[in-house]
Amino acid sequence: EFKLGARGLRSICETIMLDAMFEMKSNEGGTLEITVDYADNKLERIDLKVLKAV
């Protein structure tokens, strides 16, 4: 649908995981479960149409 390249996909992944990367303690390890609701909530912050390849 969006025909994204690597940079576009990276942008989406960073948007979804950015807060968690800073909130999780790096020395404790652990897991992050990304649900559809979590991803949808984070993706509301960006305009996905901007990422569409021309």
mmCIF file of N, CA and C in Angstrom:
data_model
loop_
_atom_site.group_PDB
_atom_site.id
_atom_site.type_symbol
_atom_site.label_atom_id
_atom_site.label_comp_id
_atom_site.label_asym_id
_atom_site.label_seq_id
_atom_site.Cartn_x
_atom_site.Cartn_y
_atom_site.Cartn_z
ATOM 1 N N GLU A 1 0.822 -1.191 0.000
ATOM 2 C CA GLU A 1 0.000 0.000 0.000
ATOM 3 C C GLU A 1 0.866 1.255 0.000
ATOM 4 N N PHE A 2 1.879 1.299 0.870
ATOM 5 C CA PHE A 2 2.723 2.486 0.954
ATOM 6 C C PHE A 2 4.007 2.356 0.151
ATOM 7 N N LYS A 3 4.400 1.157 -0.205
ATOM 8 C CA LYS A 3 5.635 0.911 -0.949
ATOM 9 C C LYS A 3 6.816 1.619 -0.294
ATOM 10 N N LEU A 4 7.004 1.358 0.982
ATOM 11 C CA LEU A 4 8.068 1.999 1.744
ATOM 12 C C LEU A 4 9.404 1.330 1.496
ATOM 13 N N GLY A 5 10.435 2.127 1.549
ATOM 14 C CA GLY A 5 11.779 1.579 1.521
ATOM 15 C C GLY A 5 12.255 1.360 2.946
ATOM 16 N N ALA A 6 13.535 1.090 3.069
ATOM 17 C CA ALA A 6 14.118 0.817 4.384
ATOM 18 C C ALA A 6 13.998 2.022 5.320
ATOM 19 N N ARG A 7 14.195 3.208 4.797
ATOM 20 C CA ARG A 7 14.125 4.406 5.652
ATOM 21 C C ARG A 7 12.714 4.660 6.161
ATOM 22 N N GLY A 8 11.735 4.446 5.313
ATOM 23 C CA GLY A 8 10.349 4.621 5.737
ATOM 24 C C GLY A 8 9.953 3.620 6.802
ATOM 25 N N LEU A 9 10.368 2.372 6.607
ATOM 26 C CA LEU A 9 10.077 1.332 7.591
ATOM 27 C C LEU A 9 10.781 1.627 8.910
ATOM 28 N N ARG A 10 12.019 2.103 8.819
ATOM 29 C CA ARG A 10 12.760 2.455 10.038
ATOM 30 C C ARG A 10 12.048 3.581 10.787
ATOM 31 N N SER A 11 11.541 4.550 10.066
ATOM 32 C CA SER A 11 10.825 5.663 10.680
ATOM 33 C C SER A 11 9.609 5.179 11.457
ATOM 34 N N ILE A 12 8.876 4.254 10.875
ATOM 35 C CA ILE A 12 7.698 3.708 11.542
ATOM 36 C C ILE A 12 8.104 2.937 12.794
ATOM 37 N N CYS A 13 9.127 2.103 12.687
ATOM 38 C CA CYS A 13 9.591 1.321 13.846
ATOM 39 C C CYS A 13 10.073 2.232 14.966
ATOM 40 N N GLU A 14 10.812 3.278 14.622
ATOM 41 C CA GLU A 14 11.302 4.209 15.640
ATOM 42 C C GLU A 14 10.150 4.923 16.324
ATOM 43 N N THR A 15 9.145 5.310 15.555
ATOM 44 C CA THR A 15 7.987 5.988 16.136
ATOM 45 C C THR A 15 7.284 5.097 17.146
ATOM 46 N N ILE A 16 7.155 3.825 16.815
ATOM 47 C CA ILE A 16 6.466 2.889 17.703
ATOM 48 C C ILE A 16 7.283 2.608 18.957
ATOM 49 N N MET A 17 8.599 2.478 18.821
ATOM 50 C CA MET A 17 9.420 2.004 19.943
ATOM 51 C C MET A 17 10.203 3.084 20.685
ATOM 52 N N LEU A 18 10.164 4.325 20.226
ATOM 53 C CA LEU A 18 11.012 5.371 20.804
ATOM 54 C C LEU A 18 10.798 5.558 22.305
ATOM 55 N N ASP A 19 9.559 5.737 22.736
ATOM 56 C CA ASP A 19 9.291 5.946 24.167
ATOM 57 C C ASP A 19 9.772 4.765 24.999
ATOM 58 N N ALA A 20 9.498 3.567 24.520
ATOM 59 C CA ALA A 20 9.894 2.368 25.265
ATOM 60 C C ALA A 20 11.414 2.260 25.373
ATOM 61 N N MET A 21 12.127 2.664 24.328
ATOM 62 C CA MET A 21 13.592 2.574 24.361
ATOM 63 C C MET A 21 14.168 3.431 25.483
ATOM 64 N N PHE A 22 13.537 4.562 25.760
ATOM 65 C CA PHE A 22 14.041 5.441 26.807
ATOM 66 C C PHE A 22 13.495 5.087 28.186
ATOM 67 N N GLU A 23 12.327 4.474 28.238
ATOM 68 C CA GLU A 23 11.712 4.148 29.519
ATOM 69 C C GLU A 23 12.207 2.836 30.108
ATOM 70 N N MET A 24 12.584 1.887 29.268
ATOM 71 C CA MET A 24 13.055 0.591 29.766
ATOM 72 C C MET A 24 14.480 0.729 30.282
ATOM 73 N N LYS A 25 14.762 0.089 31.377
ATOM 74 C CA LYS A 25 16.105 0.128 31.936
ATOM 75 C C LYS A 25 16.979 -0.855 31.176
ATOM 76 N N SER A 26 18.074 -0.353 30.635
ATOM 77 C CA SER A 26 18.910 -1.192 29.774
ATOM 78 C C SER A 26 19.640 -2.284 30.544
ATOM 79 N N ASN A 27 19.924 -2.062 31.809
ATOM 80 C CA ASN A 27 20.691 -3.057 32.558
ATOM 81 C C ASN A 27 19.828 -4.184 33.118
ATOM 82 N N GLU A 28 18.508 -4.050 33.071
ATOM 83 C CA GLU A 28 17.621 -5.073 33.620
ATOM 84 C C GLU A 28 17.133 -6.064 32.572
ATOM 85 N N GLY A 29 17.318 -5.746 31.316
ATOM 86 C CA GLY A 29 16.780 -6.627 30.280
ATOM 87 C C GLY A 29 15.274 -6.521 30.248
ATOM 88 N N GLY A 30 14.624 -7.539 29.820
ATOM 89 C CA GLY A 30 13.171 -7.528 29.786
ATOM 90 C C GLY A 30 12.666 -7.631 28.362
ATOM 91 N N THR A 31 11.361 -7.582 28.238
ATOM 92 C CA THR A 31 10.742 -7.693 26.922
ATOM 93 C C THR A 31 9.744 -6.567 26.721
ATOM 94 N N LEU A 32 9.485 -6.280 25.485
ATOM 95 C CA LEU A 32 8.485 -5.288 25.111
ATOM 96 C C LEU A 32 7.514 -5.974 24.167
ATOM 97 N N GLU A 33 6.259 -6.024 24.557
ATOM 98 C CA GLU A 33 5.240 -6.609 23.693
ATOM 99 C C GLU A 33 4.500 -5.477 23.005
ATOM 100 N N ILE A 34 4.592 -5.451 21.698
ATOM 101 C CA ILE A 34 3.932 -4.405 20.925
ATOM 102 C C ILE A 34 2.640 -4.977 20.357
ATOM 103 N N THR A 35 1.541 -4.468 20.862
ATOM 104 C CA THR A 35 0.231 -4.904 20.384
ATOM 105 C C THR A 35 -0.238 -3.959 19.277
ATOM 106 N N VAL A 36 -1.276 -4.356 18.599
ATOM 107 C CA VAL A 36 -1.839 -3.511 17.546
ATOM 108 C C VAL A 36 -2.326 -2.193 18.141
ATOM 109 N N ASP A 37 -2.953 -2.248 19.307
ATOM 110 C CA ASP A 37 -3.438 -1.025 19.954
ATOM 111 C C ASP A 37 -2.289 -0.092 20.310
ATOM 112 N N TYR A 38 -1.196 -0.652 20.836
ATOM 113 C CA TYR A 38 -0.019 0.143 21.194
ATOM 114 C C TYR A 38 0.549 0.818 19.948
ATOM 115 N N ALA A 39 0.705 0.054 18.874
ATOM 116 C CA ALA A 39 1.259 0.597 17.631
ATOM 117 C C ALA A 39 0.339 1.667 17.049
ATOM 118 N N ASP A 40 -0.960 1.413 17.030
ATOM 119 C CA ASP A 40 -1.914 2.404 16.516
ATOM 120 C C ASP A 40 -1.831 3.704 17.293
ATOM 121 N N ASN A 41 -1.728 3.595 18.615
ATOM 122 C CA ASN A 41 -1.621 4.773 19.467
ATOM 123 C C ASN A 41 -0.385 5.592 19.106
ATOM 124 N N LYS A 42 0.740 4.936 18.927
ATOM 125 C CA LYS A 42 1.985 5.635 18.604
ATOM 126 C C LYS A 42 1.961 6.209 17.190
ATOM 127 N N LEU A 43 1.352 5.486 16.249
ATOM 128 C CA LEU A 43 1.330 5.934 14.857
ATOM 129 C C LEU A 43 0.377 7.097 14.622
ATOM 130 N N GLU A 44 -0.504 7.376 15.575
ATOM 131 C CA GLU A 44 -1.378 8.540 15.454
ATOM 132 C C GLU A 44 -0.567 9.830 15.448
ATOM 133 N N ARG A 45 0.651 9.775 15.934
ATOM 134 C CA ARG A 45 1.516 10.957 16.029
ATOM 135 C C ARG A 45 2.088 11.391 14.681
ATOM 136 N N ILE A 46 2.135 10.492 13.720
ATOM 137 C CA ILE A 46 2.765 10.842 12.446
ATOM 138 C C ILE A 46 1.757 10.765 11.307
ATOM 139 N N ASP A 47 2.063 11.481 10.238
ATOM 140 C CA ASP A 47 1.240 11.453 9.035
ATOM 141 C C ASP A 47 1.823 10.400 8.105
ATOM 142 N N LEU A 48 1.180 9.253 8.024
ATOM 143 C CA LEU A 48 1.698 8.152 7.216
ATOM 144 C C LEU A 48 1.729 8.488 5.730
ATOM 145 N N LYS A 49 0.918 9.437 5.291
ATOM 146 C CA LYS A 49 0.920 9.819 3.875
ATOM 147 C C LYS A 49 2.255 10.435 3.468
ATOM 148 N N VAL A 50 2.946 11.050 4.414
ATOM 149 C CA VAL A 50 4.250 11.649 4.134
ATOM 150 C C VAL A 50 5.266 10.571 3.783
ATOM 151 N N LEU A 51 5.105 9.386 4.337
ATOM 152 C CA LEU A 51 6.058 8.307 4.109
ATOM 153 C C LEU A 51 5.827 7.566 2.798
ATOM 154 N N LYS A 52 4.729 7.836 2.129
ATOM 155 C CA LYS A 52 4.409 7.111 0.897
ATOM 156 C C LYS A 52 5.426 7.440 -0.192
ATOM 157 N N ALA A 53 5.954 6.401 -0.820
ATOM 158 C CA ALA A 53 6.927 6.584 -1.895
ATOM 159 C C ALA A 53 6.244 7.201 -3.108
ATOM 160 N N VAL A 54 6.989 8.011 -3.815
ATOM 161 C CA VAL A 54 6.446 8.680 -5.005
ATOM 162 C C VAL A 54 6.663 7.835 -6.224
#
